[in-house]
GROMACS .gro file of C-alpha atoms in nm:
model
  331
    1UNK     CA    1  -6.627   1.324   0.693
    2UNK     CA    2  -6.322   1.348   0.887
    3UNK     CA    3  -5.985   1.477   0.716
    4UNK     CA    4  -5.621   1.552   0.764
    5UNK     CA    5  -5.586   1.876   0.926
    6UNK     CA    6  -5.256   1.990   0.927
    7UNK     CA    7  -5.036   1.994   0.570
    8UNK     CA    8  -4.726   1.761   0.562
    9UNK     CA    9  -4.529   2.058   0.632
   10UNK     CA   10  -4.723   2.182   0.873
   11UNK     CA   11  -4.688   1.823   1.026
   12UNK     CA   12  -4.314   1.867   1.022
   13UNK     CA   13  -4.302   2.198   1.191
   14UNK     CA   14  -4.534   2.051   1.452
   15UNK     CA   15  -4.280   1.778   1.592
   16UNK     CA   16  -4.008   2.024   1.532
   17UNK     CA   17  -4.142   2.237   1.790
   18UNK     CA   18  -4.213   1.910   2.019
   19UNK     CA   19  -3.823   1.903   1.950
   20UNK     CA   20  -3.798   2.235   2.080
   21UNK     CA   21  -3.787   2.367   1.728
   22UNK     CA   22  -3.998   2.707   1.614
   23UNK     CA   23  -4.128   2.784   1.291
   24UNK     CA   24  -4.340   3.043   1.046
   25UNK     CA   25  -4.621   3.226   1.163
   26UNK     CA   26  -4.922   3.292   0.972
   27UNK     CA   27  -4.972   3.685   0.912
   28UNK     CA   28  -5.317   3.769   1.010
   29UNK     CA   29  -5.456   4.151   0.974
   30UNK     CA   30  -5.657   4.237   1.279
   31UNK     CA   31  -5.650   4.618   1.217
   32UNK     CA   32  -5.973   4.632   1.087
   33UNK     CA   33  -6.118   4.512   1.392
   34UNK     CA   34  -6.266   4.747   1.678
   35UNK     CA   35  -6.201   4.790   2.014
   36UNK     CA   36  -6.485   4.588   2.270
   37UNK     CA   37  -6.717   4.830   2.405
   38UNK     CA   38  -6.636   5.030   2.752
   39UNK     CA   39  -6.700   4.727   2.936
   40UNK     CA   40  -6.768   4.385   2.796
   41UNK     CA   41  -7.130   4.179   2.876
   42UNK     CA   42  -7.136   4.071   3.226
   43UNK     CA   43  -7.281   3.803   3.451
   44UNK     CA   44  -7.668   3.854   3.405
   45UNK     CA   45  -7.726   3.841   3.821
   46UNK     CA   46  -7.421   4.187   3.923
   47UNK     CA   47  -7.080   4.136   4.003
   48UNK     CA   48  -6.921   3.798   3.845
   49UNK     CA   49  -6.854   3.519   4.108
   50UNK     CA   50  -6.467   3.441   4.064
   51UNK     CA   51  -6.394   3.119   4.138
   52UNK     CA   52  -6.031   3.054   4.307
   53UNK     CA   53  -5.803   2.762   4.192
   54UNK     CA   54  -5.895   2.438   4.394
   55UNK     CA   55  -5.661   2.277   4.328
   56UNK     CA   56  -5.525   1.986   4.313
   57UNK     CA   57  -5.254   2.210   4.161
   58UNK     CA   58  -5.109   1.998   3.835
   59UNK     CA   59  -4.718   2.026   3.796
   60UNK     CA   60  -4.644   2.193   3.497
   61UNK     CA   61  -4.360   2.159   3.212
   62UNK     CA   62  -4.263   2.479   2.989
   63UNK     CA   63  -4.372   2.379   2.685
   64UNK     CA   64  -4.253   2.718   2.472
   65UNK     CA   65  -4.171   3.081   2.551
   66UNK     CA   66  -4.457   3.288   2.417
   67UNK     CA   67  -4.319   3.607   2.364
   68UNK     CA   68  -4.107   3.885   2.570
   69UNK     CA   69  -4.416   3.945   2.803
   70UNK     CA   70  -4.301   3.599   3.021
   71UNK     CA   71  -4.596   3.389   2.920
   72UNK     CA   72  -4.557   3.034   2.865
   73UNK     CA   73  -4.719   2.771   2.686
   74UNK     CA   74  -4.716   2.477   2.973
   75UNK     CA   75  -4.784   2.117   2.961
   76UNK     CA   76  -4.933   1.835   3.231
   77UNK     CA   77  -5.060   1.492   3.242
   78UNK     CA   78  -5.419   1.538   3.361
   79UNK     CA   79  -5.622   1.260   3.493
   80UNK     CA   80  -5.996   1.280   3.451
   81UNK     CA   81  -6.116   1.189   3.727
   82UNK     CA   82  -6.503   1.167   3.532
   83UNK     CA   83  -6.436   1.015   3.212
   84UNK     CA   84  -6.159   0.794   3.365
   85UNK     CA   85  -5.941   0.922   3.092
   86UNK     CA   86  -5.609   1.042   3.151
   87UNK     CA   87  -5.470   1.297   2.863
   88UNK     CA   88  -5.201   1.563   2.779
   89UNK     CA   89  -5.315   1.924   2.811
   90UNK     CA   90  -5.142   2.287   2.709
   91UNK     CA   91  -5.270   2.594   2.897
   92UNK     CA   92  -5.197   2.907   2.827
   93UNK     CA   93  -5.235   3.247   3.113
   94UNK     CA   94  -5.305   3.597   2.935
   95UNK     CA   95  -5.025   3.834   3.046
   96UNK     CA   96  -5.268   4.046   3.244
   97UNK     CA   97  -5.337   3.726   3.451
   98UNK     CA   98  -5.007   3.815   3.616
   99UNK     CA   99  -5.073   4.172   3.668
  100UNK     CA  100  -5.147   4.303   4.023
  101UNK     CA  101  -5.498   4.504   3.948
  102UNK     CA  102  -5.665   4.152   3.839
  103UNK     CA  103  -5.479   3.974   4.112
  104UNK     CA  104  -5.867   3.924   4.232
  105UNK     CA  105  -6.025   3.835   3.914
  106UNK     CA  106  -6.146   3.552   3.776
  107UNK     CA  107  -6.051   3.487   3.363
  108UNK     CA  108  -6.292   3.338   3.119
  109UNK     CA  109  -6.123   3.032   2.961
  110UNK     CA  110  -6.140   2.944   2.588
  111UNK     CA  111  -6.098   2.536   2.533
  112UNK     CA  112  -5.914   2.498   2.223
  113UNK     CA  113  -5.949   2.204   1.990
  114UNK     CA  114  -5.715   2.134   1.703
  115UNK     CA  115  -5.849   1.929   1.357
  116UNK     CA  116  -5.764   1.565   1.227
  117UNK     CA  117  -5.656   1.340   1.554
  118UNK     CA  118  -5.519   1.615   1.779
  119UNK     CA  119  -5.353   1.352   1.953
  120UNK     CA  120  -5.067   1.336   2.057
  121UNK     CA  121  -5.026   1.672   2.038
  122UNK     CA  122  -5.271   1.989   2.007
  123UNK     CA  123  -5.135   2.170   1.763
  124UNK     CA  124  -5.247   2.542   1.890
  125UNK     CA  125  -5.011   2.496   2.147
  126UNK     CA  126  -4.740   2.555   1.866
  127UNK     CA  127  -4.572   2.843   1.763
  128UNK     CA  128  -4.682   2.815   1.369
  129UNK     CA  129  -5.051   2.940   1.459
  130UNK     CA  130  -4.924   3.179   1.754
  131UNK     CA  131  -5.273   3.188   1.896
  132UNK     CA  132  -5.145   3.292   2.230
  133UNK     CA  133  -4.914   3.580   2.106
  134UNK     CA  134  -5.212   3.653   1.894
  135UNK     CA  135  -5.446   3.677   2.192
  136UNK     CA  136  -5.155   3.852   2.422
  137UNK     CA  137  -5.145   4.143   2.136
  138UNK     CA  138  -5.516   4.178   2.071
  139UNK     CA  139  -5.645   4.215   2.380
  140UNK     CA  140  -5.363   4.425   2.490
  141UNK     CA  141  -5.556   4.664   2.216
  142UNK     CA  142  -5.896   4.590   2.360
  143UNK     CA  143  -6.018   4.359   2.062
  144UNK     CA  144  -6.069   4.070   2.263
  145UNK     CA  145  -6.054   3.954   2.602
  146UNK     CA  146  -5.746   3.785   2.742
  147UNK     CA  147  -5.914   3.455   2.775
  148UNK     CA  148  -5.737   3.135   2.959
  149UNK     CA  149  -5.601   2.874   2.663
  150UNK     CA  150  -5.664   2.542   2.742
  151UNK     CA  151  -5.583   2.279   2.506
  152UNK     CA  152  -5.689   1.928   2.558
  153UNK     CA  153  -5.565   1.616   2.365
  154UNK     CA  154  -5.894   1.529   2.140
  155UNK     CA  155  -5.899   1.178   1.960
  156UNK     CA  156  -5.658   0.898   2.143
  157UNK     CA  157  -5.540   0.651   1.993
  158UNK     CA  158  -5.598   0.831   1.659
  159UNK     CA  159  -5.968   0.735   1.625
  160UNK     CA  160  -6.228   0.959   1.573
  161UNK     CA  161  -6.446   0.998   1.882
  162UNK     CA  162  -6.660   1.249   1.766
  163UNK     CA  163  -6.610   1.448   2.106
  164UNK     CA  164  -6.841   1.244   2.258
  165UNK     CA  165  -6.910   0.924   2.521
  166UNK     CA  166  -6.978   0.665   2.244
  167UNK     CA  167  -7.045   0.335   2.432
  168UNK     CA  168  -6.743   0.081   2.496
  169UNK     CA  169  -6.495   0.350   2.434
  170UNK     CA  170  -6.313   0.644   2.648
  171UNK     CA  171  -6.547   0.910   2.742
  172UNK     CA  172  -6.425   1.198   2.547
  173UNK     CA  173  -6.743   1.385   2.519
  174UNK     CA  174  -6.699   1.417   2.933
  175UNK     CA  175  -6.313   1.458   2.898
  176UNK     CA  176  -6.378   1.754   2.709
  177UNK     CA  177  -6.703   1.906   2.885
  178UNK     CA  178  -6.588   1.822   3.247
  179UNK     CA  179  -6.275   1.662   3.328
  180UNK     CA  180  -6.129   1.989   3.125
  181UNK     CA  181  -6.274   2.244   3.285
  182UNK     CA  182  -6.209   2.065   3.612
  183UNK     CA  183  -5.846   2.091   3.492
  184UNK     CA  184  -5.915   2.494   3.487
  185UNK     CA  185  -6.102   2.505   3.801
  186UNK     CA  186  -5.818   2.322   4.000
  187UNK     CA  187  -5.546   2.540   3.857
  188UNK     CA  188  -5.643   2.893   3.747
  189UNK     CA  189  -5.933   3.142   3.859
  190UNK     CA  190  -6.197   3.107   3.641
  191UNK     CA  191  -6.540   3.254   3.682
  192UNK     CA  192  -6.878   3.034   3.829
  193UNK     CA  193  -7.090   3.113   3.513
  194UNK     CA  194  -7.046   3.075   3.130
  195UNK     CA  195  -7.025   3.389   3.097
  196UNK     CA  196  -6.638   3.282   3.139
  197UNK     CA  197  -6.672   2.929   2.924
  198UNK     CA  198  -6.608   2.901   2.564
  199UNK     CA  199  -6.467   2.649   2.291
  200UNK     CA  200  -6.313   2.676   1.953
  201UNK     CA  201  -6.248   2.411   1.704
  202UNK     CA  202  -6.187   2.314   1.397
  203UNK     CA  203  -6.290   2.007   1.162
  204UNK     CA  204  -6.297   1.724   1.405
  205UNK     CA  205  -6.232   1.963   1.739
  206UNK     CA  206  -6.520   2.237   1.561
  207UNK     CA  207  -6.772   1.926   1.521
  208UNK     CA  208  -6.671   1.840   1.923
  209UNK     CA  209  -6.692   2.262   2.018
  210UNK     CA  210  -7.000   2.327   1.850
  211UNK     CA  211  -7.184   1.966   2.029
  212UNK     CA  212  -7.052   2.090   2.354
  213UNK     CA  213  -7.236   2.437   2.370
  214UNK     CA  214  -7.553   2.303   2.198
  215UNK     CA  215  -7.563   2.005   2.443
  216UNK     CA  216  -7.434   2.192   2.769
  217UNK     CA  217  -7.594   2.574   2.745
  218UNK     CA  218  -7.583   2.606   3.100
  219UNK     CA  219  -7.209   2.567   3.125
  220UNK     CA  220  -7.049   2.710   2.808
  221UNK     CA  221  -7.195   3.013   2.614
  222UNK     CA  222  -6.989   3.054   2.286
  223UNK     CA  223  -6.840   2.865   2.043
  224UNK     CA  224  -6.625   2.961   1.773
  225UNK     CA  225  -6.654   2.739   1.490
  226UNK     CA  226  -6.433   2.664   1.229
  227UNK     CA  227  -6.497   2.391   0.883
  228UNK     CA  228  -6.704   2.133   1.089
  229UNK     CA  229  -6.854   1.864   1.055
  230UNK     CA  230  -7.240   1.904   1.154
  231UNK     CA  231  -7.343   1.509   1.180
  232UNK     CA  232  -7.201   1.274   1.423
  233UNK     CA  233  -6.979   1.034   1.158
  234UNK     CA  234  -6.761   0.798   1.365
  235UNK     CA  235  -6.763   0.469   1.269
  236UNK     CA  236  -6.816   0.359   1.615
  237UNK     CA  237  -7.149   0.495   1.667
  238UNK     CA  238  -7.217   0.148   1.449
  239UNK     CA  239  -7.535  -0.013   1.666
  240UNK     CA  240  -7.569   0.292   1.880
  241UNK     CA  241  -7.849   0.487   1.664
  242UNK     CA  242  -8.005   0.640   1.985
  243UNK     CA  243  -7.688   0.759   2.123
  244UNK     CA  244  -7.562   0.888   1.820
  245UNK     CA  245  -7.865   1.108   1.770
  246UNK     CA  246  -7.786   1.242   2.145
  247UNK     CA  247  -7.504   1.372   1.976
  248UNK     CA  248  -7.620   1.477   1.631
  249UNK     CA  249  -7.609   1.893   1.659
  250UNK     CA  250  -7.866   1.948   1.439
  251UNK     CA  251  -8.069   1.731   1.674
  252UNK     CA  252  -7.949   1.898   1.974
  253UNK     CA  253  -8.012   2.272   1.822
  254UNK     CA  254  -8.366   2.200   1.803
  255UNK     CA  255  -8.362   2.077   2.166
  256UNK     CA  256  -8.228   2.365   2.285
  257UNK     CA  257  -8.510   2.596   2.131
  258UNK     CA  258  -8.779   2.382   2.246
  259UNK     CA  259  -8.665   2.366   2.577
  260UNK     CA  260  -8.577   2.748   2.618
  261UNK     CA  261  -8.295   2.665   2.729
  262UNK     CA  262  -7.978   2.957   2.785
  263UNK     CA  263  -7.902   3.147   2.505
  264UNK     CA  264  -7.582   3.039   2.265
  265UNK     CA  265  -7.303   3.221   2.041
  266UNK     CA  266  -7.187   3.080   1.751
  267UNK     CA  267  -6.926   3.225   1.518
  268UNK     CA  268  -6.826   2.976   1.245
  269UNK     CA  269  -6.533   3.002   1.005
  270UNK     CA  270  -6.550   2.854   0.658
  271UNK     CA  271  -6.339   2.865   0.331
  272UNK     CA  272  -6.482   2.960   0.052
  273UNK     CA  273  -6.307   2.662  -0.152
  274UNK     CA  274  -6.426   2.398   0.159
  275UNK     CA  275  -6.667   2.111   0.051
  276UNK     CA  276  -6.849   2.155   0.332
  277UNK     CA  277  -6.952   2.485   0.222
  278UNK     CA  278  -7.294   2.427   0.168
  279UNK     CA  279  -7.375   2.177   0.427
  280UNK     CA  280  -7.232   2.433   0.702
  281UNK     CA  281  -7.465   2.714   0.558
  282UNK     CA  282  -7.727   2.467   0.528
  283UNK     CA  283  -7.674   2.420   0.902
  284UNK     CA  284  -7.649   2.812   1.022
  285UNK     CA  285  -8.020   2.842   0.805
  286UNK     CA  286  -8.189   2.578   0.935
  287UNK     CA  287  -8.048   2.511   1.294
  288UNK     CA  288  -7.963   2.856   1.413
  289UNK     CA  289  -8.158   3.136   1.524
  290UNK     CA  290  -8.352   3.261   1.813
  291UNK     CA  291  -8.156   3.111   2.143
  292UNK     CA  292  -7.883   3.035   1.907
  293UNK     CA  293  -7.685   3.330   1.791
  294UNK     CA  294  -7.464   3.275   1.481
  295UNK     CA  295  -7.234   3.473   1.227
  296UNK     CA  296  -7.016   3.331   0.955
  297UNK     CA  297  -6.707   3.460   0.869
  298UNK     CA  298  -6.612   3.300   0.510
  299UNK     CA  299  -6.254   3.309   0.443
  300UNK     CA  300  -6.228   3.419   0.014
  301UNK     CA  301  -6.025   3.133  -0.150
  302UNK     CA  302  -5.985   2.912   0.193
  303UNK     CA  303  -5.937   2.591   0.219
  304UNK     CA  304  -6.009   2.323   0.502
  305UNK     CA  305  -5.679   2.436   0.689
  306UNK     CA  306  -5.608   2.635   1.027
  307UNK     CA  307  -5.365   2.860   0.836
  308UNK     CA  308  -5.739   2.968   0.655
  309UNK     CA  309  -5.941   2.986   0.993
  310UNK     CA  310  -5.639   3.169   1.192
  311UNK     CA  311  -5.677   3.486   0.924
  312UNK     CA  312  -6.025   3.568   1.088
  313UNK     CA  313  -6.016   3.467   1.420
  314UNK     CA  314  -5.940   3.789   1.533
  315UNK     CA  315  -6.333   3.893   1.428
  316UNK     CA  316  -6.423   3.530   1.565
  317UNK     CA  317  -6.277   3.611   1.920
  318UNK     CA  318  -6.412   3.998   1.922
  319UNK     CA  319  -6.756   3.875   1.879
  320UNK     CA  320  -6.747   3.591   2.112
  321UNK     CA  321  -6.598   3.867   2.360
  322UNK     CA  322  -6.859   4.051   2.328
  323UNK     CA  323  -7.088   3.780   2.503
  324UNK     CA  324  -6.832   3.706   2.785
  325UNK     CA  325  -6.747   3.819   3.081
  326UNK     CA  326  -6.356   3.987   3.080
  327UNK     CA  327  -6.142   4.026   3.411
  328UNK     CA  328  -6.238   4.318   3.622
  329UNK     CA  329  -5.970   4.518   3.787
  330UNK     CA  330  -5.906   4.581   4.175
  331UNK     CA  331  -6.089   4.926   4.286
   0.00000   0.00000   0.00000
């Protein structure tokens, strides 16, 4: 079942900051978490193949001001040239992006999906949730990697497409799964194997991150996610039983096994007061395992609100990092 995502306050911080507007920040503790080993998993076949931008080269708006390290949440119109769909999207470079030792290095990219619609606006783009100062401070400490932000508009027209290409309507599952990471390709350098491809979400955008690494192993490696749905529920999969099974996870888990296919990382955030509590740990007992990695990070007293999942996403994005392949600097 589908729900609101963002509190009404939260809601009115969000179009402040569309105003131009900040707001509060979350705290989140991340000193408990440890520094990534010496050097962080690489490409299984030697040195990672970095992938230059290929442009065509989108034109950018500053969106907000991400600190005193000169990042900048930016903003384009991005026109998919797969899906057909043409869609807002944030993006987000790492400071050490910028820096002249990984002037030569690719970045892996983390697609970030907000909850509820997430249209018109993607709400980790905002300064309330700070994801990117968060990400700009921990891996400055060597928690996590400095991953690439990109964040996609998810459900247009404020329907609930499920992340996926349900017949007669926009093709968001390829919107998300290749029209967005042509976005990357074309503007930032990225890395040629998913070692550097990951998604988070949560509700709505964790149902869409966790169907795009079950159904796509070969392109993405890790999700992290957070209070999801784990069945396909949009009321437009109504006469399309077949199709919606192509996009059921739990149908696509066991697909995955069978087939040997690449193996997946999945770190999923829950609150302990969620009501999908035991339908999500129904999921990680009976759906993950072997090829599919999993850990669950259950937030004590959370509810079915980023403000929970934002408290552990440090852990979420050291143990994703772990599986990825991080920038390597010049000789």
């Amino acid at each position: 079942m589908k729900r609101v995502f963002l509190s009404a306050a939260t809601s009115v911080v969000a179009m402040a900051i569309l105003a131009g507007c900040g707001g509060g920040v979350d705290t989140v503790d991340a000193s408990g978490v440890p520094r990534l080993p010496a050097r962080a998993a690489d490409a299984i076949n030697g040195a990672p193949r970095v992938v230059p931008p290929r442009g065509p080269r989108s034109v950018f708006t500053p969106f907000r001001t991400t600190g005193d390290d000169g990042t900048q949440v930016v903003r384009t119109t991005w026109h998919g040239r797969k899906s057909g769909f043409t869609g807002d999207i944030w993006a987000w470079v790492p400071p050490q992006y910028q820096q002249p030792r990984y002037a030569k290095s690719g970045f892996p990219v983390l697609i970030a999906l907000p909850g509820a619609y997430g249209y018109p606006f993607n709400y980790w783009a905002g300064a309330p949730f700070a994801l990117e100062e968060r990400i700009a401070e921990w891996s400055r400490e060597g928690k996590t990697l400095p991953f690439i932000v990109v964040m996609p508009v998810l459900n247009p027209e404020r329907k609930y497409y499920d992340g996926s290409d349900i017949p007669g309507q926009p093709k968001m599952g390829t919107w998300l799964t290749e029209d967005v990471p042509d976005f990357a390709r074309a503007n930032f350098r990225t890395y040629g194997s998913r070692d550097g491809w990951a998604f988070m979400g949560s509700s709505s955008g964790g149902f869409a991150a966790l169907k795009a690494v079950l159904k796509q192993p070969r392109t993405f490696k890790a999700a992290i996610v957070n209070g999801p749905d784990t069945a396909p529920d949009s009321p437009m999969w109504r006469g399309y039983p077949a199709e919606m099974r192509a996009n059921d996870p739990r149908h696509l888990a066991r697909v995955l096994v069978a087939r040997r296919e690449p193996e997946v990382y999945l770190a999923f955030e829950l609150g302990s007061r969620e009501a999908a509590v035991p339908d999500v740990k129904r999921f990680i007992r009976d759906y993950t395992g072997g090829s599919i990695h999993s850990t669950l990070f259950e937030i004590p007293d959370g509810v079915h609100s980023a403000h929970t999942y934002i408290q552990r996403m440090p852990e979420s994005l050291h143990w994703i990092s772990e599986q990825m392949q991080g920038p390597v600097p010049s000789a």
